[in-house]
Coordinates of N, CA and C in Angstrom, one line a residue:
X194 N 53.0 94.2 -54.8 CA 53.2 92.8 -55.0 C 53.0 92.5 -56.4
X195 N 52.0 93.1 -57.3 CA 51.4 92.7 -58.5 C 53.0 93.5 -59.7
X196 N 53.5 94.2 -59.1 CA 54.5 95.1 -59.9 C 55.7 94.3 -59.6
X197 N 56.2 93.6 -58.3 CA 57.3 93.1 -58.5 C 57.4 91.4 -58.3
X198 N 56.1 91.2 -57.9 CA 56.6 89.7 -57.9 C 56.6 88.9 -59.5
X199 N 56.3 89.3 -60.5 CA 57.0 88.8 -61.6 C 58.1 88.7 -61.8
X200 N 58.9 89.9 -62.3 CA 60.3 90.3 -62.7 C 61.6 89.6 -61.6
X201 N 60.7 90.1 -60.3 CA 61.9 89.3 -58.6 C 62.1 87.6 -59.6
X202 N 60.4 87.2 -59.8 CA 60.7 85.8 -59.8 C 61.1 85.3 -61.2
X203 N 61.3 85.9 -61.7 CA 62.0 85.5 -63.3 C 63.2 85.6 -63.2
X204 N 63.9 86.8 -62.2 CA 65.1 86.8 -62.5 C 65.6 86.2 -61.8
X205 N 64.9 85.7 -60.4 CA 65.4 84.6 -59.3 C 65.3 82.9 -60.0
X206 N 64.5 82.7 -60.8 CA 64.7 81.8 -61.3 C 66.3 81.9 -62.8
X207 N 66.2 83.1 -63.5 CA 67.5 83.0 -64.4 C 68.5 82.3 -63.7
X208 N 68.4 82.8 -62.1 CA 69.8 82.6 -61.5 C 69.7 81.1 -61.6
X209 N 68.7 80.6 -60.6 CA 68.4 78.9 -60.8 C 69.1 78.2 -61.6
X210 N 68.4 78.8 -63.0 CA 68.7 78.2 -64.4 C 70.4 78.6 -64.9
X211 N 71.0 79.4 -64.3 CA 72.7 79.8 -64.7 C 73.4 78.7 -64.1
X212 N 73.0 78.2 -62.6 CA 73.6 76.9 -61.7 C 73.5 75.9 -62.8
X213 N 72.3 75.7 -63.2 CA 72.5 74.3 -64.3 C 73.3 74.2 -65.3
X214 N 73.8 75.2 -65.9 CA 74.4 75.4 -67.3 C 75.5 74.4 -67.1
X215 N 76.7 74.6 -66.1 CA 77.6 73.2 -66.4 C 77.6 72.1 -66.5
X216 N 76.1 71.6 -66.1 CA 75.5 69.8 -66.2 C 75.4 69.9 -68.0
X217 N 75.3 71.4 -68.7 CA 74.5 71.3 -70.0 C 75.8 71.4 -70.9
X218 N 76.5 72.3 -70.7 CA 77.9 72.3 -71.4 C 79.5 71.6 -71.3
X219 N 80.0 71.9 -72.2 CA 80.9 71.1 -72.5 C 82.6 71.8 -72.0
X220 N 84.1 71.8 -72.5 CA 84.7 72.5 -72.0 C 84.9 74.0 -72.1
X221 N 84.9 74.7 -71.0 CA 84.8 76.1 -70.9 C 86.3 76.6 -71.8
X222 N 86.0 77.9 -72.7 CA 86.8 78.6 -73.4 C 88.1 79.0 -72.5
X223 N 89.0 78.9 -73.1 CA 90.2 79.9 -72.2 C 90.9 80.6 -72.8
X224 N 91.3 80.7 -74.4 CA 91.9 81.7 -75.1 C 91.7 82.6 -75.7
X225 N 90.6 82.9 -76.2 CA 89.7 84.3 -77.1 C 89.9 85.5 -75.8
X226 N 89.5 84.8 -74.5 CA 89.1 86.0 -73.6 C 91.0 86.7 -73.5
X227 N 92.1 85.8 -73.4 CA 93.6 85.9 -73.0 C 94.3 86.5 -74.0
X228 N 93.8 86.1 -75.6 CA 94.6 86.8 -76.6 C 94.2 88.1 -76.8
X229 N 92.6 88.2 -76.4 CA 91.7 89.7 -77.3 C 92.4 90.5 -75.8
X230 N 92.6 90.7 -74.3 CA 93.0 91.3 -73.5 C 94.4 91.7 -73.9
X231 N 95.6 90.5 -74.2 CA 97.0 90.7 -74.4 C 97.2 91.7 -75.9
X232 N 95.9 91.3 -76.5 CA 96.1 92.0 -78.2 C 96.6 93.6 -78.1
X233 N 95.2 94.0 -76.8 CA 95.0 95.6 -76.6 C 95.7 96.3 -75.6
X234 N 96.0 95.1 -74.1 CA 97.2 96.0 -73.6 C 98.6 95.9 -73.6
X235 N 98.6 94.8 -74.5 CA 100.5 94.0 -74.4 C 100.4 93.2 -73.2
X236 N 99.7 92.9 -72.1 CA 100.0 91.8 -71.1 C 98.3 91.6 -70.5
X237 N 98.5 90.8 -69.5 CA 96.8 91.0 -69.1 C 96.7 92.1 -67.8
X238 N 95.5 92.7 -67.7 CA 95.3 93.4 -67.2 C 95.0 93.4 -65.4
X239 N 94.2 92.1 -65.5 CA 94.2 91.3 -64.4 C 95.7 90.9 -63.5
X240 N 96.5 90.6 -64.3 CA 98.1 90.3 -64.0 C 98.9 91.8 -63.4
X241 N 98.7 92.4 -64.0 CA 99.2 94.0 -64.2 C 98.5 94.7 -62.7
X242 N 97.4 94.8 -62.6 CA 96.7 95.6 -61.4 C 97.1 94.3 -60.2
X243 N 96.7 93.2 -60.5 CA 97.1 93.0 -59.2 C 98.9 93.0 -58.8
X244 N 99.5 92.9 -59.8 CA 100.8 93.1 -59.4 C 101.2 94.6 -58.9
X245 N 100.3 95.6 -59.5 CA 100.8 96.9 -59.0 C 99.8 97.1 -57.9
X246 N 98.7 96.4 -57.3 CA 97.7 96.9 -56.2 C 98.0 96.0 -55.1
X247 N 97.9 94.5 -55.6 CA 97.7 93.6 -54.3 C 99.0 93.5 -53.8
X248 N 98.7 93.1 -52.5 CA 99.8 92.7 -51.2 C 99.4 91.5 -50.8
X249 N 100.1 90.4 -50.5 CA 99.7 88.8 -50.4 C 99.8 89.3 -48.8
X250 N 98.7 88.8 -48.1 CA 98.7 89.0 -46.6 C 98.4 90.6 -46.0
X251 N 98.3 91.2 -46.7 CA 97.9 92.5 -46.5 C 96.2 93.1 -47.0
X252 N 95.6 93.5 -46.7 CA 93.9 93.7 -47.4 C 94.1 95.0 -47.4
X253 N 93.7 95.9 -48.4 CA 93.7 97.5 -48.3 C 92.5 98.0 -48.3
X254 N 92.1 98.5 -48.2 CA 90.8 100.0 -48.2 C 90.2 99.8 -50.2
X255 N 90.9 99.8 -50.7 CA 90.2 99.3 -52.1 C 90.2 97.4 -52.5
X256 N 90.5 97.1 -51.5 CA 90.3 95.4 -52.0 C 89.1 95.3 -50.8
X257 N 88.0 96.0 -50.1 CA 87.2 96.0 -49.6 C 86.2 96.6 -50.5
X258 N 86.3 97.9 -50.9 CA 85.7 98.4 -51.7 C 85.6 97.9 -53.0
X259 N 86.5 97.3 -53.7 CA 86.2 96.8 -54.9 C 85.3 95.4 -54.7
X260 N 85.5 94.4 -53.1 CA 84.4 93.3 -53.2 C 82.9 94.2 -52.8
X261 N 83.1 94.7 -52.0 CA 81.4 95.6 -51.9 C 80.9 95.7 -53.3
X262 N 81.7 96.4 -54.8 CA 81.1 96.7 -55.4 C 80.6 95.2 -56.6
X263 N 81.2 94.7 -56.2 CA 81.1 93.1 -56.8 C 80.0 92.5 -56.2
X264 N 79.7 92.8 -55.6 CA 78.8 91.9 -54.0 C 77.3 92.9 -55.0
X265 N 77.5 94.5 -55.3 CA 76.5 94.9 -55.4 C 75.8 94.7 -56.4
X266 N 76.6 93.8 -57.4 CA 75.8 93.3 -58.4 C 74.3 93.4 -58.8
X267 N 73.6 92.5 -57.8 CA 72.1 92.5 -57.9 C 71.4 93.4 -57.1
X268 N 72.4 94.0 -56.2 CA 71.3 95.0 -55.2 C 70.7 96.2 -55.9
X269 N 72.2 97.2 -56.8 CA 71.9 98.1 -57.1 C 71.0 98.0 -58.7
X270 N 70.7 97.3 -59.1 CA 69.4 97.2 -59.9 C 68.1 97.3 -59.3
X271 N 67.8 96.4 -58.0 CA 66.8 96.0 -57.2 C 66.1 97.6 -56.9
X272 N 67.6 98.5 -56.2 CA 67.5 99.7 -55.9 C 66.7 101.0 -56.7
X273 N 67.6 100.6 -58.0 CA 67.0 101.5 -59.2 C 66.2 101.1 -59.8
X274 N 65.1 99.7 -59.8 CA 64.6 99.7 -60.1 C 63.4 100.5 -59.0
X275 N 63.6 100.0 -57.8 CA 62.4 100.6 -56.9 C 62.5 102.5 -57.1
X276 N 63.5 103.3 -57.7 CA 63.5 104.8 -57.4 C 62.3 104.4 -59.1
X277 N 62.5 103.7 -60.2 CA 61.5 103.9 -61.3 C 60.1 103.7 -61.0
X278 N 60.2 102.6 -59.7 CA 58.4 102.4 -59.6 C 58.5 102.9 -59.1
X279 N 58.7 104.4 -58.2 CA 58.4 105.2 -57.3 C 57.8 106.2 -58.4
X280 N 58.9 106.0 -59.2 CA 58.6 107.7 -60.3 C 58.4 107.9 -61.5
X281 N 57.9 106.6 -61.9 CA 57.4 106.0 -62.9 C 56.9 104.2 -63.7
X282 N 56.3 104.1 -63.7 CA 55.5 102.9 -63.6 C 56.2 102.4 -64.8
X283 N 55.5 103.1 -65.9 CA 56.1 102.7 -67.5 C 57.5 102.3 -67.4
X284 N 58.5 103.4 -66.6 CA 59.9 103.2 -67.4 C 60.3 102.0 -65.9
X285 N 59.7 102.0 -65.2 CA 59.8 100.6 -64.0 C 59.9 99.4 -64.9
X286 N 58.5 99.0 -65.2 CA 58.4 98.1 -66.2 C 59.7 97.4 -67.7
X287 N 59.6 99.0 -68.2 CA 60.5 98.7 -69.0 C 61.8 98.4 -68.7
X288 N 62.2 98.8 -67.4 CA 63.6 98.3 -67.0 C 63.9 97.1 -66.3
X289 N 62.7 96.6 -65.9 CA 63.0 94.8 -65.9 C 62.3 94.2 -66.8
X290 N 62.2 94.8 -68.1 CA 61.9 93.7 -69.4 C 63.2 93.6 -69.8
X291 N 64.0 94.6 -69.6 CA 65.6 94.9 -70.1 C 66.3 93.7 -69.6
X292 N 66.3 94.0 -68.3 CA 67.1 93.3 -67.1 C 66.7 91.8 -67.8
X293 N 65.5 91.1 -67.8 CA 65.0 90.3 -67.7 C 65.9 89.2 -69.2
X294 N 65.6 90.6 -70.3 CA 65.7 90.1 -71.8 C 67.9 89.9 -71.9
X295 N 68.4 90.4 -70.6 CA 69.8 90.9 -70.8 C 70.0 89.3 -70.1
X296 N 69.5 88.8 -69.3 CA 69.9 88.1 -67.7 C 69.8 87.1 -69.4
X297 N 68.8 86.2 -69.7 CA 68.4 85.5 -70.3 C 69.3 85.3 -71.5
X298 N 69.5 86.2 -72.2 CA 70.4 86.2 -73.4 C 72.1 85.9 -73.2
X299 N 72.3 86.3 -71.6 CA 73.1 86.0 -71.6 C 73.1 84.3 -71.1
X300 N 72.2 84.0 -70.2 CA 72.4 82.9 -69.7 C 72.7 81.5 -70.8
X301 N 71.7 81.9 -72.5 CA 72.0 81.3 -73.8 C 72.9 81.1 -74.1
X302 N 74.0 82.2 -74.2 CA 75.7 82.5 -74.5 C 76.3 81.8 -73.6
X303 N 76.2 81.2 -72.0 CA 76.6 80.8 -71.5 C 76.7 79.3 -71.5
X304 N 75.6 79.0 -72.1 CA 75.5 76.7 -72.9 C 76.0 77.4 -73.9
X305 N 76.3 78.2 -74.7 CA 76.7 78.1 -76.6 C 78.4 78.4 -76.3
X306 N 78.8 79.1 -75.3 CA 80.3 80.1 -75.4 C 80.6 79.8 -73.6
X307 N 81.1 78.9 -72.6 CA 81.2 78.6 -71.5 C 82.7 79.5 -71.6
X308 N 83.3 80.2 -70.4 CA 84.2 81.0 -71.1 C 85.0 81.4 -69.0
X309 N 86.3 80.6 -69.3 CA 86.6 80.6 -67.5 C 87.7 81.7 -67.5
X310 N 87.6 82.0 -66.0 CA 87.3 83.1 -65.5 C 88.6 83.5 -65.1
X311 N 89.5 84.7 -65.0 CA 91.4 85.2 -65.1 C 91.5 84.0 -63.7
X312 N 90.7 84.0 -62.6 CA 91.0 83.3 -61.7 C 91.7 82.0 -61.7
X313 N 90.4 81.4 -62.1 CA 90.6 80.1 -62.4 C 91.8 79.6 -63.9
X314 N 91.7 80.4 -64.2 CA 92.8 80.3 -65.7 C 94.3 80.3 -64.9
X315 N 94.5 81.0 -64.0 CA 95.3 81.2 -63.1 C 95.9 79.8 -62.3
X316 N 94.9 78.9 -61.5 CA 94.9 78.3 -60.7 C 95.4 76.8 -61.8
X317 N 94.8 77.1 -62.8 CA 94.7 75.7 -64.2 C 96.3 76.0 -64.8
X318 N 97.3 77.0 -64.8 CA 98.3 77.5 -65.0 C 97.9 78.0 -66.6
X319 N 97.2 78.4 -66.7 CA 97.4 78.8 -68.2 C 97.7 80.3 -68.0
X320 N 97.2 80.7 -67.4 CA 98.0 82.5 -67.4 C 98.5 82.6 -66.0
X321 N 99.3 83.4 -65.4 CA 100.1 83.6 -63.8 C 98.6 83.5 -63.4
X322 N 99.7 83.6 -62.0 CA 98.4 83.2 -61.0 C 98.0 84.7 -60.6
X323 N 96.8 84.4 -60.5 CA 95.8 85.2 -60.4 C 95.1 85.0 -58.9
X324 N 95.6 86.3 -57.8 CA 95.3 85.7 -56.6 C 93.4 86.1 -56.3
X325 N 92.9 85.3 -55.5 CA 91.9 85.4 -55.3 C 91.2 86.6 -54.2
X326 N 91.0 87.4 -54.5 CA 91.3 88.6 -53.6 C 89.8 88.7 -52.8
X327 N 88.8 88.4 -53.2 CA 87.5 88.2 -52.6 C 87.6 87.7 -51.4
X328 N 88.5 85.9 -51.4 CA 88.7 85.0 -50.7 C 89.1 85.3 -49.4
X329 N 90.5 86.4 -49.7 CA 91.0 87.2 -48.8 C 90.2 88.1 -47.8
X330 N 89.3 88.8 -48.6 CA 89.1 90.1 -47.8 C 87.7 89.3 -46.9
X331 N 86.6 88.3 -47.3 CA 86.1 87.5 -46.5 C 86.9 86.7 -45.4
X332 N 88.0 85.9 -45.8 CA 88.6 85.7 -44.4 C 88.8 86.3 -43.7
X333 N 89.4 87.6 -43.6 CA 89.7 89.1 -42.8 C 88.6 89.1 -42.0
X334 N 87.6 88.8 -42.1 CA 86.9 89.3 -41.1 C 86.6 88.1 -40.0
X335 N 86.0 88.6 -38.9 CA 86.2 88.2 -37.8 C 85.5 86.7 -37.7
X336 N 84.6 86.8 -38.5 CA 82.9 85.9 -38.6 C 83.0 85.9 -39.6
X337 N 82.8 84.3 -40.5 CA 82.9 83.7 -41.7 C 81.5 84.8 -42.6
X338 N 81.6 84.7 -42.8 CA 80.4 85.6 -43.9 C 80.0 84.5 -45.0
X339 N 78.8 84.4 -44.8 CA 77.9 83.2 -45.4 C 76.5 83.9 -46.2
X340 N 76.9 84.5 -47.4 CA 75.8 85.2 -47.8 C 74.5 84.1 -48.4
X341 N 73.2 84.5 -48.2 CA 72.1 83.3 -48.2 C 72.0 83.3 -50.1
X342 N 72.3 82.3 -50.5 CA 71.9 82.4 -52.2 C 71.8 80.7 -52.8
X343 N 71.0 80.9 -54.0 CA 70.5 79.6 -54.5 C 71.2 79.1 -55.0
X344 N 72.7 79.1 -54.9 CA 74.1 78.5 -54.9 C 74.3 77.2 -54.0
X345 N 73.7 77.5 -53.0 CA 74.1 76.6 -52.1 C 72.6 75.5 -52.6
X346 N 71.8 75.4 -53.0 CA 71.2 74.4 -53.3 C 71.4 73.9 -55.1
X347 N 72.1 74.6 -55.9 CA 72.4 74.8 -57.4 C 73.5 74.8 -57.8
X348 N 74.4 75.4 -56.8 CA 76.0 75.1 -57.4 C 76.0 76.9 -58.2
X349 N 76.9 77.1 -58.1 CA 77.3 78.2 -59.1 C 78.3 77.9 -60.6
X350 N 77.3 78.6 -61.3 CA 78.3 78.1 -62.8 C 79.6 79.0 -62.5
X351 N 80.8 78.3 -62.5 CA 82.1 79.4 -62.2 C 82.2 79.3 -63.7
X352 N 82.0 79.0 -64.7 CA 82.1 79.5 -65.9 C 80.9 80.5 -67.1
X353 N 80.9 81.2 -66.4 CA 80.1 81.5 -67.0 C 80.1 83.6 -66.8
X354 N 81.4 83.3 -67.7 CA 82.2 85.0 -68.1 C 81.5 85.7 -68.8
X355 N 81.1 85.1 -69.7 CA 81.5 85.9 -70.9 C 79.1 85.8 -71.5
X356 N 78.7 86.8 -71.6 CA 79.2 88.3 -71.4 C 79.3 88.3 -69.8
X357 N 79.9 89.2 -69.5 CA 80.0 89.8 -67.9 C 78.7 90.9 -67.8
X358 N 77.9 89.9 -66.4 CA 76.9 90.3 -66.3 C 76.9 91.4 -65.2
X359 N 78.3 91.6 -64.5 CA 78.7 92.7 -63.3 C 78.9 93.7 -64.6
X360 N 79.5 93.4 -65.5 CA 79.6 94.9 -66.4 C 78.1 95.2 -67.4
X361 N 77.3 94.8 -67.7 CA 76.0 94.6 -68.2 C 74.9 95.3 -67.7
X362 N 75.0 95.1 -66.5 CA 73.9 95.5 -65.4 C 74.4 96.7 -65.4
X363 N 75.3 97.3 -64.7 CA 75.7 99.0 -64.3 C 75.7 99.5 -65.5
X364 N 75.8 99.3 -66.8 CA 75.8 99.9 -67.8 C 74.5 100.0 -68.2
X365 N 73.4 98.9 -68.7 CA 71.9 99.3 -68.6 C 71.4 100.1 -68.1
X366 N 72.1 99.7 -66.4 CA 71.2 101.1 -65.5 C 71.4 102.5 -65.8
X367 N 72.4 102.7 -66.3 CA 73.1 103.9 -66.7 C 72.2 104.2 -67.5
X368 N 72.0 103.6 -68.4 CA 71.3 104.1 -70.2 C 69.9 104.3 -69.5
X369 N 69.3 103.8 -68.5 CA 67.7 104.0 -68.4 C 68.1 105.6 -67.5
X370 N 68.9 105.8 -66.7 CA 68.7 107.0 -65.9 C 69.1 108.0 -66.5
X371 N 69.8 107.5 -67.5 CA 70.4 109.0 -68.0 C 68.9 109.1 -69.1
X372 N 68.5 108.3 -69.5 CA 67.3 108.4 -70.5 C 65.8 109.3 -69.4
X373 N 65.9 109.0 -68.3 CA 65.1 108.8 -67.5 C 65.2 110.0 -67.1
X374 N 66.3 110.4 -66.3 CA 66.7 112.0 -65.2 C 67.9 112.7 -66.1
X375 N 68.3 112.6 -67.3 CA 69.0 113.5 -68.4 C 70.2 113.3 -67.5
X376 N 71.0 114.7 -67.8 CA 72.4 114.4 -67.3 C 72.9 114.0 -65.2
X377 N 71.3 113.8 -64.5 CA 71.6 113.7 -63.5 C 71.7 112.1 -63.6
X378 N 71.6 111.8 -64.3 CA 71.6 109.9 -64.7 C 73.1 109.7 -64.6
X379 N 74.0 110.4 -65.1 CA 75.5 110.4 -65.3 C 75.9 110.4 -63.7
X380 N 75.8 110.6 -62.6 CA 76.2 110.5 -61.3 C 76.5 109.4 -61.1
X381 N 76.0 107.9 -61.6 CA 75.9 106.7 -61.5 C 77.5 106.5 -62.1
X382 N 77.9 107.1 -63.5 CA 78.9 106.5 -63.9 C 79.9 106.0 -63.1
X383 N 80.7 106.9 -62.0 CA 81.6 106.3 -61.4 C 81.1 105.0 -60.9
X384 N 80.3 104.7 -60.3 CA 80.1 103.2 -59.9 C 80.3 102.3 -61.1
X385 N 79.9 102.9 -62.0 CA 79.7 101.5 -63.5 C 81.0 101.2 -63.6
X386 N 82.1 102.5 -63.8 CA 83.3 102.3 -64.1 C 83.8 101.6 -62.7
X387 N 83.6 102.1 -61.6 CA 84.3 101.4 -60.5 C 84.1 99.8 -60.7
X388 N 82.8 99.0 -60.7 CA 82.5 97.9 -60.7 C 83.4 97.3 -61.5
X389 N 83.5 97.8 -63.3 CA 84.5 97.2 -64.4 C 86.0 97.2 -63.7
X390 N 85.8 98.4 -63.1 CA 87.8 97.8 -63.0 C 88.1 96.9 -61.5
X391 N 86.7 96.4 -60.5 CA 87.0 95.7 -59.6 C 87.0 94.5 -59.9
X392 N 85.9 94.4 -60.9 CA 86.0 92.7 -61.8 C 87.4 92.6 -62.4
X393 N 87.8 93.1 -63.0 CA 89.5 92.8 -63.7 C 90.4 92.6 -62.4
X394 N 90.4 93.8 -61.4 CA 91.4 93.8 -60.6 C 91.8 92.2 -59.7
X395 N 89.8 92.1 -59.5 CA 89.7 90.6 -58.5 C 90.2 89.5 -59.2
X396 N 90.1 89.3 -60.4 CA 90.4 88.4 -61.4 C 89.5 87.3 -61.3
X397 N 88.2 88.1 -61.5 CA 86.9 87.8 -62.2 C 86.4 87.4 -63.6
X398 N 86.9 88.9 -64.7 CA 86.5 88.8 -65.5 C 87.7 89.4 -66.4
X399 N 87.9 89.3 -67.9 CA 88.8 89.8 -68.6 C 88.0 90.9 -69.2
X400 N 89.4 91.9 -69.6 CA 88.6 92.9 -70.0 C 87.3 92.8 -71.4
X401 N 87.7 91.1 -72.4 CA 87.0 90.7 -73.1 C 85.7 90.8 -72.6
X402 N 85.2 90.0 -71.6 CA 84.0 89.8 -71.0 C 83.1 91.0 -70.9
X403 N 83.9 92.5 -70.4 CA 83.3 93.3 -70.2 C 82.9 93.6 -71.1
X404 N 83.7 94.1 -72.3 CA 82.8 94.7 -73.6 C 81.9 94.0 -74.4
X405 N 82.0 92.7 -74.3 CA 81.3 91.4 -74.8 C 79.2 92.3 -73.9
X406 N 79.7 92.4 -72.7 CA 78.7 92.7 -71.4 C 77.7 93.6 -71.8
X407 N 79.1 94.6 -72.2 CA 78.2 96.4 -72.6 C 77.8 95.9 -74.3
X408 N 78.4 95.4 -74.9 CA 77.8 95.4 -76.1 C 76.5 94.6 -76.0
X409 N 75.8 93.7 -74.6 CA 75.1 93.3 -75.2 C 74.0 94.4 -74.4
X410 N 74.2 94.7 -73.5 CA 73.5 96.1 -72.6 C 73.2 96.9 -73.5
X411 N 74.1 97.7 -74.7 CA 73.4 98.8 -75.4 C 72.8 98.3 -76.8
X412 N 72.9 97.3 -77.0 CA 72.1 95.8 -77.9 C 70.6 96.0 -77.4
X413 N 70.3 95.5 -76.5 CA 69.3 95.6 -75.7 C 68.3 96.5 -75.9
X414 N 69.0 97.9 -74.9 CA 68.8 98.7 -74.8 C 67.9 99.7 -76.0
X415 N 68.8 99.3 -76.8 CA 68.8 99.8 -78.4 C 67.4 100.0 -79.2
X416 N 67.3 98.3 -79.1 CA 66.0 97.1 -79.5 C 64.8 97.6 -78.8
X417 N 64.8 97.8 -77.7 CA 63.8 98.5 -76.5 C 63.4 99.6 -77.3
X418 N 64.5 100.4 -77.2 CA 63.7 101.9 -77.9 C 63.6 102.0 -79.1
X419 N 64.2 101.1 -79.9 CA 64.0 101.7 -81.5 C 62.1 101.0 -81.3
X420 N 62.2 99.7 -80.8 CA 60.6 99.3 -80.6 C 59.5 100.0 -80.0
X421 N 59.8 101.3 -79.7 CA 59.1 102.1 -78.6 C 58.8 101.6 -77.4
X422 N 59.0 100.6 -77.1 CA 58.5 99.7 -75.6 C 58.1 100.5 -74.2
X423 N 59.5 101.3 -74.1 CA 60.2 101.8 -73.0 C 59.6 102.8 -72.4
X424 N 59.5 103.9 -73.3 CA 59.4 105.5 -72.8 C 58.0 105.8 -72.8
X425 N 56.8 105.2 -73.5 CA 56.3 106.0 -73.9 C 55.5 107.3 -72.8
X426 N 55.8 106.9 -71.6 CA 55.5 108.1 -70.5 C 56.2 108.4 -70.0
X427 N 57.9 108.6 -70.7 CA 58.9 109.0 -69.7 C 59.1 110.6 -70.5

């Protein structure tokens, strides 16, 4: 209790504090994220996968999989964090100072840089439409699925892209395990990379948002160890 009820309730409160941001900000960005995506692949990428993946009325075996891995956002931190306090206290600690100092920094960027999302850019006509593919694969099922979150009392900031905290998180985790368990830390990658291309594919996030994400994850990360903070018993 004394090891996790801080960090649980700091980062349960960030979230709190993310619902507020559109009472605090003004109109959300739409172009930096559409031109820096079109600059690098010639079209959006978001537009491209789902035109070569999705079927309107049809749900496949990867539009299930890619919401799972979207959904796992906050678990699989929760996860890796509990394998550190299992097997080390120090690098436990230091990986929700990370989490903590990542969640926060971004939530700042989020009142300074509000930044909307391929979906909704979609729906507002500024880029094709962009189908909602989450929306889908929850109606598919039999029983509405009502997941319990402080949304429903807070509202969720739907603007609040950029950085991309689904690409942010798997990539920290990465840098602490591979730091942590050497090259068995690398097993993780496929999920980090899976999660980035389920955000694009759902038309979540632009590919901007992600690197915006990881640049501020190995930012972070960085700061941590050039300060010693992190390791000193790993």
């Amino acid at each position: 209790i004394r090891d996790w009820s801080v960090p649980v309730v700091l980062l349960l409160s960030y979230d709190y504090l993310r619902g507020l941001v559109p009472k605090l900000t003004q109109e959300a960005h739409i172009y930096p994220m559409i031109n820096f995506d079109k600059a690098i692949f010639g079209s959006l990428p978001t537009n491209s996968l789902q035109s070569l993946l999705y079927s309107n009325g049809a749900i496949h075996w990867y539009d299930y999989l890619g919401t799972i891995a979207y959904m796992s956002h906050f678990i699989v931190p929760m996860l890796v964090g509990f394998v550190f306090w299992l097997k080390d206290r120090e690098c436990f600690k230091g990986y929700f100072l990370a989490l903590l100092l990542l969640s926060y920094s971004a939530f700042i960027t989020y009142i300074i840089f509000p930044a909307m999302p391929p979906w909704m850019a979609g729906q507002q006509g500024f880029i094709p439409e962009v189908a909602k593919v989450m929306d889908k694969v929850f109606a598919n099922f039999y029983q509405p699925i009502n997941l319990p979150s402080v949304y429903k009392f807070v509202g969720a900031n739907l603007v609040a892209a950029v950085p991309s905290l689904h690409a942010a998180y798997p990539l920290l985790t990465l840098l602490f395990l591979v730091k942590k368990f050497k090259a068995k830390g690398f097993l993780i990658l496929p999920y980090v990379f899976g999660v980035w291309f389920s955000i694009v594919y759902l038309g979540e996030h632009y590919v901007f948002d992600i690197v915006i994400g990881a640049l501020y994850a190995v930012v972070i990360f960085g700061l941590l160890a050039r300060g010693n903070i992190l390791w000193r018993k790993v």
